[in-house]
Short mmCIF file of C-alpha atoms and ligand atoms in Angstrom, two decimals:
data_model
loop_
_atom_site.label_atom_id
_atom_site.label_comp_id
_atom_site.label_asym_id
_atom_site.label_seq_id
_atom_site.Cartn_x
_atom_site.Cartn_y
_atom_site.Cartn_z
CA MET A 648 23.79 4.16 2.13
CA GLN A 649 23.36 3.92 6.07
CA SER A 650 21.71 0.81 7.14
CA ILE A 651 19.56 0.76 10.38
CA ASP A 652 21.00 -2.80 11.15
CA ASN A 653 24.36 -1.71 12.44
CA PHE A 654 23.79 1.79 13.29
CA ASP A 655 24.21 2.80 16.86
CA PHE A 656 21.67 5.37 18.02
CA ALA A 657 23.29 5.80 21.63
CA GLY A 658 22.99 9.46 22.55
CA LYS A 659 21.34 10.66 19.34
CA LYS A 660 18.03 12.53 18.94
CA VAL A 661 16.31 10.44 16.14
CA PHE A 662 13.21 11.56 14.00
CA VAL A 663 11.31 8.62 13.09
CA ARG A 664 8.45 9.10 10.36
CA VAL A 665 6.05 6.35 10.82
CA ASP A 666 2.89 5.47 9.51
CA PHE A 667 0.43 5.69 12.57
CA ASN A 668 -2.70 6.59 10.14
CA VAL A 669 -4.73 3.67 12.12
CA PRO A 670 -8.39 3.32 11.97
CA LEU A 671 -10.32 4.74 14.97
CA ASP A 672 -13.87 4.00 16.27
CA GLU A 673 -16.19 6.66 17.36
CA LYS A 674 -14.69 6.47 20.96
CA PHE A 675 -11.07 6.75 19.48
CA ASN A 676 -10.15 3.21 20.16
CA ILE A 677 -7.74 1.69 17.59
CA THR A 678 -9.59 -0.73 15.64
CA ASP A 679 -6.66 -2.04 13.74
CA ASP A 680 -3.21 -1.71 15.03
CA THR A 681 -1.13 -3.33 12.17
CA ARG A 682 0.54 -0.07 11.34
CA ILE A 683 1.71 0.70 14.91
CA ARG A 684 3.07 -2.96 15.25
CA GLY A 685 4.84 -2.74 12.00
CA ALA A 686 6.91 0.39 13.17
CA LEU A 687 7.70 -1.00 16.63
CA PRO A 688 10.93 -2.92 16.00
CA THR A 689 12.52 0.34 14.57
CA LEU A 690 11.42 2.54 17.40
CA LYS A 691 12.37 -0.25 19.89
CA LYS A 692 15.78 -0.41 18.54
CA VAL A 693 16.36 3.44 19.01
CA LEU A 694 15.43 3.09 22.53
CA ALA A 695 17.26 -0.02 23.28
CA ASP A 696 20.41 1.68 21.92
CA GLY A 697 20.14 4.51 24.17
CA GLY A 698 18.74 7.15 21.52
CA ALA A 699 15.93 9.57 22.21
CA LEU A 700 12.84 9.35 19.90
CA ILE A 701 10.88 11.95 18.02
CA ILE A 702 8.01 10.03 16.54
CA ALA A 703 6.37 11.62 13.68
CA SER A 704 3.14 10.57 11.64
CA HIS A 705 0.09 11.95 9.91
CA MET A 706 -3.40 10.55 10.67
CA GLY A 707 -6.37 10.93 8.50
CA ARG A 708 -7.15 14.18 6.31
CA PRO A 709 -7.40 16.98 8.80
CA THR A 710 -8.77 20.28 7.29
CA LYS A 711 -7.68 22.73 10.14
CA ASN A 712 -5.33 23.07 12.75
CA PRO A 713 -5.87 21.64 15.26
CA ASP A 714 -8.52 19.23 14.22
CA GLU A 715 -9.47 17.31 17.31
CA LYS A 716 -10.79 14.29 15.56
CA PHE A 717 -7.66 13.66 14.09
CA SER A 718 -5.31 14.18 17.06
CA LEU A 719 -2.49 11.51 17.69
CA ASN A 720 -2.93 12.24 21.41
CA HIS A 721 -5.77 9.56 20.84
CA ILE A 722 -3.21 6.77 20.28
CA ARG A 723 -0.38 8.25 22.63
CA LYS A 724 -1.20 5.95 25.61
CA TYR A 725 -1.53 2.84 23.27
CA VAL A 726 1.82 3.42 21.58
CA GLY A 727 3.59 4.26 24.90
CA GLU A 728 2.34 1.10 26.35
CA LYS A 729 3.70 -0.95 23.41
CA LEU A 730 7.10 0.78 23.65
CA GLY A 731 7.26 0.51 27.40
CA VAL A 732 7.86 4.32 27.97
CA ASP A 733 5.81 7.28 29.27
CA LEU A 734 5.42 8.66 25.85
CA LYS A 735 5.51 12.40 25.97
CA PHE A 736 3.44 14.39 23.48
CA ALA A 737 3.95 17.61 21.66
CA PRO A 738 0.60 19.17 20.97
CA ASP A 739 2.08 21.51 17.90
CA CYS A 740 4.48 19.45 15.73
CA ALA A 741 6.08 22.72 14.44
CA HIS A 742 6.81 24.32 17.95
CA ALA A 743 8.32 21.09 19.63
CA SER A 744 11.98 22.39 19.89
CA GLU A 745 11.98 22.59 23.55
CA ALA A 746 10.36 19.17 24.21
CA ALA A 747 12.76 17.73 21.53
CA ALA A 748 15.72 19.33 23.31
CA ALA A 749 14.81 18.16 26.60
CA LEU A 750 14.56 14.46 25.73
CA LYS A 751 17.03 12.18 27.51
CA PRO A 752 18.35 8.84 26.06
CA GLY A 753 15.55 6.31 26.29
CA GLU A 754 12.81 8.57 26.23
CA ALA A 755 10.17 9.34 23.46
CA LEU A 756 8.09 12.07 22.25
CA LEU A 757 5.21 11.89 19.77
CA LEU A 758 4.45 15.02 17.68
CA GLU A 759 1.12 16.03 17.02
CA ASN A 760 -0.48 15.13 13.61
CA LEU A 761 1.97 16.62 10.85
CA ARG A 762 -1.03 17.25 8.44
CA PHE A 763 -2.62 19.82 10.70
CA TYR A 764 -0.15 21.85 8.88
CA ALA A 765 -0.74 22.27 5.00
CA GLU A 766 2.96 22.63 4.90
CA GLU A 767 3.53 18.87 5.45
CA THR A 768 1.78 17.89 2.12
CA GLY A 769 2.63 21.16 0.46
CA LYS A 770 -1.08 21.67 -0.73
CA PRO A 771 -2.89 24.78 0.43
CA ARG A 772 -6.35 24.60 2.07
CA LEU A 773 -8.66 26.46 -0.24
CA ALA A 774 -12.08 28.02 0.40
CA ASP A 775 -14.87 27.53 -2.06
CA GLY A 776 -15.16 29.67 -5.02
CA VAL A 777 -11.49 30.94 -5.12
CA THR A 778 -10.11 32.08 -8.55
CA ASP A 779 -7.42 30.27 -10.41
CA ALA A 780 -5.04 33.01 -9.60
CA GLU A 781 -5.80 32.91 -6.03
CA LYS A 782 -5.21 29.19 -6.04
CA LYS A 783 -1.80 29.80 -7.71
CA ALA A 784 -0.65 32.30 -5.24
CA ALA A 785 -1.80 30.01 -2.27
CA LYS A 786 0.08 27.11 -3.78
CA ALA A 787 3.22 29.16 -4.09
CA ALA A 788 2.92 30.56 -0.66
CA VAL A 789 2.55 27.04 1.12
CA LYS A 790 5.55 25.72 -0.95
CA GLU A 791 7.49 28.74 0.41
CA SER A 792 6.36 28.22 3.88
CA GLN A 793 7.00 24.26 3.52
CA LYS A 794 10.64 25.09 3.34
CA ALA A 795 10.64 26.69 6.89
CA PHE A 796 8.31 23.94 8.26
CA THR A 797 10.70 21.06 7.00
CA LYS A 798 13.80 22.82 8.44
CA THR A 799 12.15 23.07 11.74
CA LEU A 800 11.18 19.34 11.89
CA ALA A 801 14.73 18.50 10.81
CA SER A 802 16.19 20.70 13.60
CA TYR A 803 14.80 18.49 16.54
CA ALA A 804 17.05 15.61 15.59
CA ASP A 805 20.67 14.28 14.74
CA VAL A 806 19.19 11.40 12.71
CA TYR A 807 16.23 10.86 10.31
CA VAL A 808 14.53 7.42 9.88
CA ASN A 809 11.89 6.83 7.52
CA ASP A 810 9.59 3.89 8.40
CA ALA A 811 6.52 5.01 6.79
CA PHE A 812 6.07 2.97 3.62
CA GLY A 813 2.37 3.85 3.44
CA THR A 814 3.36 7.34 2.62
CA ALA A 815 6.68 6.66 0.66
CA HIS A 816 4.84 7.67 -2.82
CA ARG A 817 4.20 11.16 -1.41
CA ALA A 818 6.91 13.95 -1.64
CA HIS A 819 5.93 15.55 1.72
CA ALA A 820 8.00 17.51 4.05
CA SER A 821 8.47 14.64 6.70
CA THR A 822 8.45 11.84 4.24
CA ALA A 823 11.02 13.20 1.59
CA LEU A 824 11.98 16.84 1.50
CA ILE A 825 13.42 16.59 5.26
CA ALA A 826 16.02 14.10 4.20
CA ASP A 827 18.03 16.98 2.67
CA TYR A 828 18.87 18.21 6.03
CA PHE A 829 20.59 15.04 6.94
CA ASP A 830 23.98 13.68 5.54
CA ALA A 831 24.09 10.20 4.01
CA ASP A 832 25.42 8.57 7.22
CA SER A 833 22.50 10.17 9.36
CA LYS A 834 19.60 9.05 7.33
CA MET A 835 18.12 5.69 6.77
CA PHE A 836 15.17 3.31 6.15
CA GLY A 837 13.52 1.74 9.30
CA PHE A 838 13.24 -2.05 9.42
CA LEU A 839 9.66 -1.89 8.01
CA MET A 840 10.46 0.20 5.03
CA ASN A 841 13.72 -2.08 4.45
CA LYS A 842 11.59 -4.99 3.95
CA GLU A 843 9.28 -3.35 1.61
CA VAL A 844 12.18 -1.85 -0.38
CA ILE A 845 13.62 -5.51 -0.64
CA ALA A 846 10.32 -7.04 -1.62
CA ILE A 847 9.78 -4.38 -4.36
CA ASN A 848 13.16 -5.09 -5.70
CA ASN A 849 12.64 -8.94 -5.84
CA VAL A 850 9.81 -8.43 -8.10
CA MET A 851 10.90 -5.36 -10.29
CA LYS A 852 14.78 -5.82 -10.42
CA ASP A 853 16.33 -9.06 -9.09
CA ILE A 854 13.64 -11.39 -10.66
CA GLN A 855 13.78 -15.16 -10.46
CA ARG A 856 12.06 -16.75 -13.36
CA PRO A 857 9.33 -17.78 -14.30
CA PHE A 858 7.80 -14.57 -12.86
CA THR A 859 3.91 -14.67 -12.57
CA ALA A 860 1.49 -11.74 -11.65
CA ILE A 861 -1.93 -12.28 -10.83
CA MET A 862 -3.78 -9.07 -11.21
CA GLY A 863 -7.52 -9.14 -10.00
CA GLY A 864 -9.76 -6.65 -8.32
CA SER A 865 -12.78 -4.87 -10.04
CA LYS A 866 -11.76 -2.48 -12.99
CA VAL A 867 -9.19 -2.46 -15.67
CA SER A 868 -8.99 1.44 -15.64
CA SER A 869 -7.42 1.38 -12.17
CA LYS A 870 -4.91 -1.12 -13.15
CA ILE A 871 -3.69 -0.13 -16.77
CA GLU A 872 -0.34 1.42 -15.81
CA ILE A 873 0.47 -1.66 -13.59
CA ILE A 874 -0.32 -4.05 -16.26
CA LYS A 875 1.71 -2.15 -18.76
CA ASN A 876 4.63 -2.06 -16.59
CA LEU A 877 4.30 -5.83 -15.76
CA LEU A 878 4.16 -6.69 -19.28
CA GLU A 879 7.80 -5.62 -19.46
CA LYS A 880 8.75 -7.96 -16.67
CA VAL A 881 6.69 -11.01 -16.22
CA ASP A 882 6.64 -14.35 -17.78
CA ASN A 883 2.77 -15.04 -17.11
CA LEU A 884 0.14 -12.44 -16.52
CA ILE A 885 -3.10 -13.89 -14.98
CA ILE A 886 -6.05 -11.64 -15.33
CA GLY A 887 -8.77 -12.37 -12.77
CA GLY A 888 -11.63 -10.64 -10.95
CA GLY A 889 -14.21 -8.00 -12.53
CA MET A 890 -11.45 -7.06 -15.17
CA THR A 891 -12.00 -10.28 -16.87
CA TYR A 892 -15.34 -9.36 -18.62
CA THR A 893 -13.99 -6.30 -20.33
CA PHE A 894 -11.32 -8.66 -21.85
CA ILE A 895 -13.87 -11.27 -22.70
CA LYS A 896 -16.36 -8.83 -24.23
CA ALA A 897 -13.48 -7.25 -26.22
CA LEU A 898 -12.58 -10.74 -27.80
CA GLY A 899 -16.27 -11.16 -28.69
CA GLY A 900 -17.64 -13.42 -25.71
CA LYS A 901 -20.81 -12.98 -24.17
CA ILE A 902 -20.50 -11.77 -20.47
CA GLY A 903 -24.24 -11.23 -19.51
CA THR A 904 -24.58 -8.60 -16.66
CA SER A 905 -20.95 -8.96 -15.47
CA ILE A 906 -19.07 -5.81 -14.58
CA CYS A 907 -17.48 -4.35 -17.61
CA GLU A 908 -15.94 -0.98 -18.70
CA ASP A 909 -17.19 -0.63 -22.19
CA ASP A 910 -15.04 2.25 -22.82
CA LYS A 911 -11.94 0.05 -22.26
CA LEU A 912 -12.38 -2.70 -24.81
CA ASP A 913 -9.91 -1.39 -27.20
CA LEU A 914 -7.58 -1.06 -24.34
CA ALA A 915 -8.04 -4.64 -23.45
CA LEU A 916 -7.22 -5.89 -27.01
CA GLU A 917 -4.29 -3.54 -27.10
CA LEU A 918 -2.87 -5.21 -23.87
CA ILE A 919 -3.56 -8.79 -25.28
CA LYS A 920 -1.65 -7.85 -28.32
CA GLU A 921 1.18 -6.17 -26.39
CA ALA A 922 1.39 -9.34 -24.26
CA LYS A 923 1.67 -11.58 -27.30
CA GLU A 924 4.45 -9.18 -28.93
CA LYS A 925 6.47 -9.46 -25.73
CA GLY A 926 6.06 -13.02 -25.39
CA VAL A 927 4.12 -12.88 -22.21
CA ASN A 928 1.71 -15.73 -21.43
CA LEU A 929 -1.64 -13.88 -20.60
CA LEU A 930 -4.14 -15.99 -18.94
CA LEU A 931 -7.78 -15.56 -18.64
CA ALA A 932 -10.54 -17.60 -16.88
CA ASP A 933 -12.11 -20.38 -18.97
CA ASP A 934 -14.94 -21.31 -16.70
CA ILE A 935 -16.84 -18.89 -14.25
CA ARG A 936 -19.18 -19.17 -11.43
CA THR A 937 -22.16 -17.03 -12.06
CA ALA A 938 -25.10 -15.65 -10.12
CA ALA A 939 -28.50 -14.06 -11.03
CA ASP A 940 -27.86 -11.10 -8.67
CA PHE A 941 -24.82 -9.63 -6.76
CA ASP A 942 -25.77 -11.50 -3.71
CA ALA A 943 -23.94 -13.38 -1.03
CA ASN A 944 -26.42 -16.13 -1.19
CA ALA A 945 -26.99 -16.43 -4.90
CA GLU A 946 -27.27 -19.68 -6.29
CA ILE A 947 -23.99 -20.59 -8.32
CA VAL A 948 -24.31 -21.86 -11.95
CA VAL A 949 -20.89 -22.46 -13.83
CA TYR A 950 -20.68 -21.43 -17.58
CA ASP A 951 -17.84 -20.88 -19.86
CA VAL A 952 -16.50 -17.28 -19.33
CA ASP A 953 -17.75 -16.45 -23.05
CA LYS A 954 -21.17 -17.92 -22.82
CA ILE A 955 -22.61 -16.22 -19.69
CA PRO A 956 -26.53 -15.92 -20.12
CA ASP A 957 -27.92 -12.57 -20.50
CA GLU A 958 -29.28 -12.35 -17.04
CA ARG A 959 -26.28 -13.85 -15.11
CA MET A 960 -23.07 -12.27 -13.83
CA GLY A 961 -19.56 -13.67 -13.24
CA LEU A 962 -18.69 -13.42 -9.71
CA ASP A 963 -15.64 -15.94 -9.42
CA ILE A 964 -13.45 -18.24 -11.58
CA GLY A 965 -14.67 -21.79 -11.89
CA LEU A 966 -12.88 -25.18 -10.83
CA LYS A 967 -11.25 -25.67 -14.26
CA THR A 968 -9.70 -22.10 -14.16
CA GLU A 969 -8.58 -22.55 -10.53
CA THR A 970 -6.56 -25.66 -11.67
CA LYS A 971 -5.09 -23.66 -14.72
CA PHE A 972 -4.10 -20.62 -12.63
CA ALA A 973 -2.81 -22.73 -9.77
CA ASP A 974 -0.46 -24.89 -12.16
CA VAL A 975 1.22 -21.76 -13.53
CA ILE A 976 1.56 -20.11 -10.19
CA LYS A 977 3.16 -23.36 -8.52
CA ALA A 978 5.64 -23.52 -11.39
CA SER A 979 6.69 -19.94 -10.63
CA LYS A 980 9.74 -18.60 -8.85
CA THR A 981 8.72 -14.95 -8.39
CA ILE A 982 4.91 -14.24 -7.69
CA LEU A 983 3.11 -10.95 -7.36
CA TRP A 984 -0.47 -10.81 -6.27
CA ASN A 985 -2.72 -7.75 -6.51
CA GLY A 986 -6.42 -8.03 -6.23
CA PRO A 987 -8.89 -11.00 -5.86
CA VAL A 988 -9.93 -12.98 -8.63
CA GLY A 989 -13.69 -12.98 -7.41
CA VAL A 990 -15.87 -11.48 -5.02
CA PHE A 991 -14.09 -12.95 -2.15
CA GLU A 992 -16.03 -11.13 0.57
CA PHE A 993 -18.89 -13.40 -0.42
CA ASP A 994 -17.81 -16.85 1.03
CA ARG A 995 -19.70 -18.56 -2.01
CA PHE A 996 -17.50 -16.68 -4.26
CA ALA A 997 -14.22 -16.72 -2.25
CA GLY A 998 -13.09 -20.24 -3.72
CA GLY A 999 -11.26 -18.75 -6.53
CA SER A 1000 -9.27 -16.37 -4.44
CA LYS A 1001 -8.52 -18.98 -1.99
CA ALA A 1002 -7.28 -21.24 -4.54
CA VAL A 1003 -4.78 -18.60 -5.85
CA GLY A 1004 -3.66 -18.13 -2.25
CA LEU A 1005 -3.13 -21.68 -1.69
CA ALA A 1006 -1.15 -22.12 -4.84
CA ILE A 1007 0.97 -19.02 -3.90
CA ALA A 1008 1.65 -20.59 -0.44
CA GLU A 1009 2.63 -23.94 -2.04
CA ALA A 1010 5.16 -22.19 -4.41
CA THR A 1011 6.52 -20.28 -1.42
CA LYS A 1012 7.11 -23.41 0.42
CA LYS A 1013 9.06 -24.63 -2.51
CA GLY A 1014 11.38 -21.51 -2.52
CA ALA A 1015 9.41 -18.97 -4.60
CA PHE A 1016 9.42 -15.45 -3.70
CA SER A 1017 5.92 -14.20 -3.25
CA LEU A 1018 4.67 -10.50 -2.64
CA VAL A 1019 1.08 -9.81 -1.79
CA GLY A 1020 -0.09 -6.19 -1.82
CA GLY A 1021 -2.29 -3.60 -2.60
CA GLY A 1022 -5.72 -3.31 -0.93
CA ASP A 1023 -7.97 -6.21 -0.96
CA SER A 1024 -5.43 -8.95 -1.64
CA VAL A 1025 -4.09 -8.39 1.63
CA ALA A 1026 -7.67 -8.63 3.23
CA CYS A 1027 -7.83 -11.90 1.10
CA VAL A 1028 -4.68 -13.64 2.40
CA ASN A 1029 -5.77 -12.49 5.96
CA LYS A 1030 -9.36 -14.00 5.40
CA PHE A 1031 -7.69 -17.43 4.42
CA GLY A 1032 -5.01 -17.47 7.16
CA LEU A 1033 -2.21 -17.36 4.49
CA ALA A 1034 -0.46 -14.19 5.43
CA ASP A 1035 2.31 -16.02 6.99
CA LYS A 1036 2.66 -18.44 4.16
CA VAL A 1037 3.65 -16.14 1.62
CA SER A 1038 7.07 -14.28 1.59
CA TYR A 1039 5.86 -10.64 2.15
CA VAL A 1040 2.58 -8.99 2.64
CA SER A 1041 3.00 -5.27 1.74
CA THR A 1042 1.75 -2.74 4.23
CA GLY A 1043 1.47 -0.02 1.61
CA GLY A 1044 -1.51 0.27 -0.71
CA GLY A 1045 -1.15 3.29 -2.90
CA ALA A 1046 2.86 3.31 -2.32
CA LEU A 1047 3.08 -0.53 -3.46
CA LEU A 1048 0.90 0.10 -6.47
CA GLU A 1049 2.98 3.09 -7.61
CA ALA A 1050 6.09 1.16 -7.17
CA ILE A 1051 4.94 -1.73 -9.48
CA GLU A 1052 3.72 0.76 -11.94
CA GLY A 1053 7.48 1.47 -12.11
CA LYS A 1054 7.14 4.89 -10.49
CA THR A 1055 9.95 6.03 -8.28
CA LEU A 1056 8.89 6.59 -4.64
CA PRO A 1057 10.10 10.08 -3.27
CA GLY A 1058 10.11 8.47 0.24
CA ILE A 1059 12.74 5.82 -0.90
CA ALA A 1060 14.38 8.05 -3.40
CA ALA A 1061 15.29 10.73 -0.70
CA ILE A 1062 17.19 8.05 1.49
CA GLU A 1063 18.95 6.56 -1.56
CA ALA A 1064 20.23 9.71 -2.91
P1 AMP B 1398 -9.95 -3.56 -6.51
O1 AMP B 1398 -10.18 -2.38 -5.33
O2 AMP B 1398 -9.97 -2.90 -7.84
O3 AMP B 1398 -8.68 -4.33 -6.27
O4 AMP B 1398 -11.09 -4.37 -6.53
C1 AMP B 1398 -11.29 -5.36 -5.43
C2 AMP B 1398 -12.71 -5.67 -5.51
O5 AMP B 1398 -13.25 -6.33 -6.74
C3 AMP B 1398 -13.26 -6.70 -4.36
O6 AMP B 1398 -14.01 -5.93 -3.56
C4 AMP B 1398 -13.95 -7.59 -5.12
O7 AMP B 1398 -15.19 -8.14 -4.52
C5 AMP B 1398 -14.24 -7.05 -6.46
N1 AMP B 1398 -14.54 -8.16 -7.49
C6 AMP B 1398 -13.62 -9.15 -7.72
N2 AMP B 1398 -14.19 -9.93 -8.66
C7 AMP B 1398 -15.43 -9.40 -9.15
C8 AMP B 1398 -16.34 -9.67 -10.05
N3 AMP B 1398 -16.23 -10.80 -10.81
N4 AMP B 1398 -17.36 -8.78 -10.13
C9 AMP B 1398 -17.54 -7.68 -9.30
N5 AMP B 1398 -16.38 -7.54 -8.34
C10 AMP B 1398 -15.52 -8.32 -8.22
#
C-alpha cells in the first residue's frame, strides 16, 4: 500500500478528499475549525512537494444543486489563509476539468460541495408521495449516473488521497468508489486518516493487554453492536452513564426515575451472561450521585446503585465507583473510551467522567494506548483539558463507532484493496 510519508507529489495533480463539514454560524463564520486543522498537514505536504491540489469535501445535507446555505465558498478564504495560497474555487464540482487542468504546481482549487449532486451519496432526492416503483427507478438511475460522476472527479487528478475519516463509513463516490480509478501506487491515506487507522488497529487488532473499554452515554440500544463486538476483545468492560440503569433494573435493583430502556432488560441480562461466558470482567457502578430532577443545580444525594428512591434519578457515578473504575483503568495497557459516565454537561455531575478521564491520562503516561472517540466523550476530554494526555482523540463520530462495531469501513477498504 502506498504511504503518504515518502510519496513525492511534485508535478502531480492531487485529488484530496477532506472532511470540511464544519459548523457555521448564521453569518457563515466557522465556529469550530477542528476538521480543517486536521486536514492541513496533508494539504500542506502536497503543496510543499510541488503538487497541485484539488480539494473536495461535502458540507451539511444539501437538498438541491446549488444550495447556497451549504456552499463551500463560505470557507474558501479561511482555508486559503491556512494554506498560505490564493485558493481557487470551482463552483460546480462535476464541471471543473478546465480549472483542474489549469492548475500549476503549488496551486490549489477547492471544489464546490460534492453533495450538491445526489450522485455523491448515490441516494436519489425523492419528492413526497412517490410510489415504491418510482423510488426503485430513481435509485437505479442515480446509481447509474454515479459512475459518470465518479469518473469525472477521478479525471481531474493523477493521485487520490483520502483524508476524510469522518465519512470513511460511507461508500460514496469521492470517499470510496473513486479509488478504483487509481492504481495502487497512486492512492493513499492522508496523515489524519493514517492516524485514525493506526488507532483503530491498536484497539481492534494489535491489542496490548489488559484491554479495558469504558462505554457510557445515554442508551444501551445505540451501543448494542459495539458492546457485542467488544465482548470478543476486551478484558474489562466498564458500563457507565444512562445505560447503567437498564442493567441494574434487569438485575432486580431499584432505579427510581433514572433513564431506562424497559424493552432492553432481557438484552442487558444476555450481555451480562455473554460477558461471563467469555471471561470478560463487566463492571457496573456501586454508588450513584442522584438528583430529584434533571437539573444542573440539583442537590446531590449518593445512594447504592440498586437502592435509588422512587422519586430520584441517577446522574453520575459516586466516589466509590470512581475509585473502582479508575483502578481497573490505571492497570490497563489498552483503553477505549466512548461515552460519558454521567451527565458531564452539568458541572455537579461531571466528576465521574473527569475521574475516568484522569485515570486514562495516568495510564497513558505509564505507556498504555488510549483511544477516545465517538461524540460526547470527545467533548468530555476537551472540557477537562485532557485531549493531549490521551494517545488519540478520534475525529470521526459515526465512522469510529462503526469501526469498533467491527465493520469494514468502505473509505479504508478502498485504499487498502
Ligand atoms: P450518547 O450520545 O449516547 O453517547 O450519550 C451522551 C449523553 O448521555 C450525554 O449528553 C450525557 O449527559 C448523557 N448521560 C450520561 N449519563 C447519564 C445519566 N445517568 N442519565 C441521563 N443521561 C446521561
